[in-house]
Amino acid sequence: MTTTASFRTLDDWLPWLESLSPREIVLGLERVDTVLDRLGIATPALVVTITGTNGKGSCLAILEAILRKEGIRTGAYSSPHVHRYNERTLIDGVPADDATIIKALETVEAARGNTRLTFFEFGTLASLVVFAKAGVDAWLLEVGMGGRLDAVNAIDSDACLITNVSLDHCSWLGNDIESIATEKAGIMRTDKPVIFGSTNVPDAIPRIAAETRAELILAGRDFAFNVDVDGYWCWQGRQHRANNLTKPLSGNFQYQNAAAVLALLEALGLSHALRPESISTALSDVRIEGRCQRLGPQWIVDVAHNPAAASVLADELGVLRNGGEINIVVGMLDDKDPEGFIAPFKAVANRILAVSIGGDRGSRANELARRMANASDVSCQVVPDLADALSTIDRKMGEHDMTLVTGSFYIVGPAIRWIEQHSVAQAAKGQPD
């Protein structure tokens, strides 16, 4: 079959991919299954699927780091990206280059025929093509939304991890925890281990595990962790134990994510990867942008975008507070819950700035500010342009003040670039940040 579309650059490909489907999100596996069959991609010896409301990206990064430390070549797929599209397709921790991704897109385009794929489905298939061509040992696949009908679920996994379940993407997954848990449980496979990383277990999880005959491994029952006062921690699984481990990433919630990953490794029989020294070395190397990320003493960015993530982040801000005021810059997509998102920050926020996100799914600053002000009882300023909002905050910040930028991947990436460029400019002028 001849290729019907081919572009010279990745920047040319991406807008065209967005134009293929009239809707950005179309759940269902039929289209992906059809093209996947035509591609004839062979899966590697190990495939892991990760879903959950929060923590998927962190778990993926931790798992990838530990496997690579053990000499296992990995292909890791995630979405969305913070800075560049290439971040969605990692080979041994390194983003695939433009030429590799373009070649994979051409391969998918040649195979799809008249099948109409969404942007996400096309990109998912292209990443699998990249991994197959690279001949990696393991595919680590992060679900985009839900699980049961997500494009990633077209691939049968050897094990899966569900981090937690809370309210998010309700328009597509359901308006209650049990409905959302049912969708996420759709990644379970018969006779394969499934890790549930939170001690708050919806009824749907054990029910569907029993129906599927998956091997359910639960936090608090089959594995647990304890944190020492100095930040080191220990993990206990069903057969293995690891002590004096290095803290994973930034934020106390990362202990739970790391503990779930270790339970996954144990379930896969990868006992050699559970040596404390190997785990700590790998955890020391993990880097993931936009997750409680500190940029100097006064700036924090986090891609949190639902109430559960906001609650955890608000707790972290309370710990990090250095005696000054806390500003929060928020931009969100219009299918989110701004009232529920901002409520946990009532106890820590002194000032909130609402910014706009462009595109069909973006929320406008004035509407976002109105809804957050009603829910937070905190002064909420409308500054539609992100750069203007960051400049406004920067001029007003005192020595001990802090600013959090949050609410969406769509503002965290640009915020990181602005903050880093601002810091360079200030340093060039000989001024303190």
Short mmCIF file of C-alpha atoms in Angstrom, two decimals, residues 157-160 162 185-195 205-217 221 238:
data_model
loop_
_atom_site.label_atom_id
_atom_site.label_comp_id
_atom_site.label_asym_id
_atom_site.label_seq_id
_atom_site.Cartn_x
_atom_site.Cartn_y
_atom_site.Cartn_z
CA SER A 157 0.85 -7.08 28.66
CA ASP A 158 2.76 -9.49 30.88
CA ALA A 159 1.90 -7.39 33.93
CA CYS A 160 0.12 -4.17 34.67
CA ILE A 162 -2.85 0.63 38.41
CA ALA A 185 -9.31 -2.42 35.36
CA GLY A 186 -9.80 -3.16 31.68
CA ILE A 187 -6.04 -3.55 31.29
CA MET A 188 -6.02 -6.71 33.44
CA ARG A 189 -5.12 -9.98 31.74
CA THR A 190 -5.85 -13.59 32.67
CA ASP A 191 -3.14 -15.24 34.81
CA LYS A 192 -1.04 -12.06 34.73
CA PRO A 193 -0.13 -9.95 37.78
CA VAL A 194 -1.84 -6.62 38.35
CA ILE A 195 -0.50 -4.27 41.02
CA ILE A 205 -10.70 -3.75 41.25
CA PRO A 206 -10.93 -7.09 43.12
CA ARG A 207 -14.21 -7.90 41.39
CA ILE A 208 -12.79 -7.54 37.88
CA ALA A 209 -9.54 -9.23 38.89
CA ALA A 210 -11.59 -12.25 39.98
CA GLU A 211 -13.66 -12.19 36.79
CA THR A 212 -10.52 -11.89 34.65
CA ARG A 213 -8.60 -14.38 36.81
CA ALA A 214 -5.76 -11.88 37.07
CA GLU A 215 -3.32 -12.12 39.97
CA LEU A 216 -4.19 -9.09 42.13
CA ILE A 217 -1.42 -7.67 44.30
CA ARG A 221 -1.82 -6.41 51.93
CA ARG A 238 5.63 -10.98 49.58
#
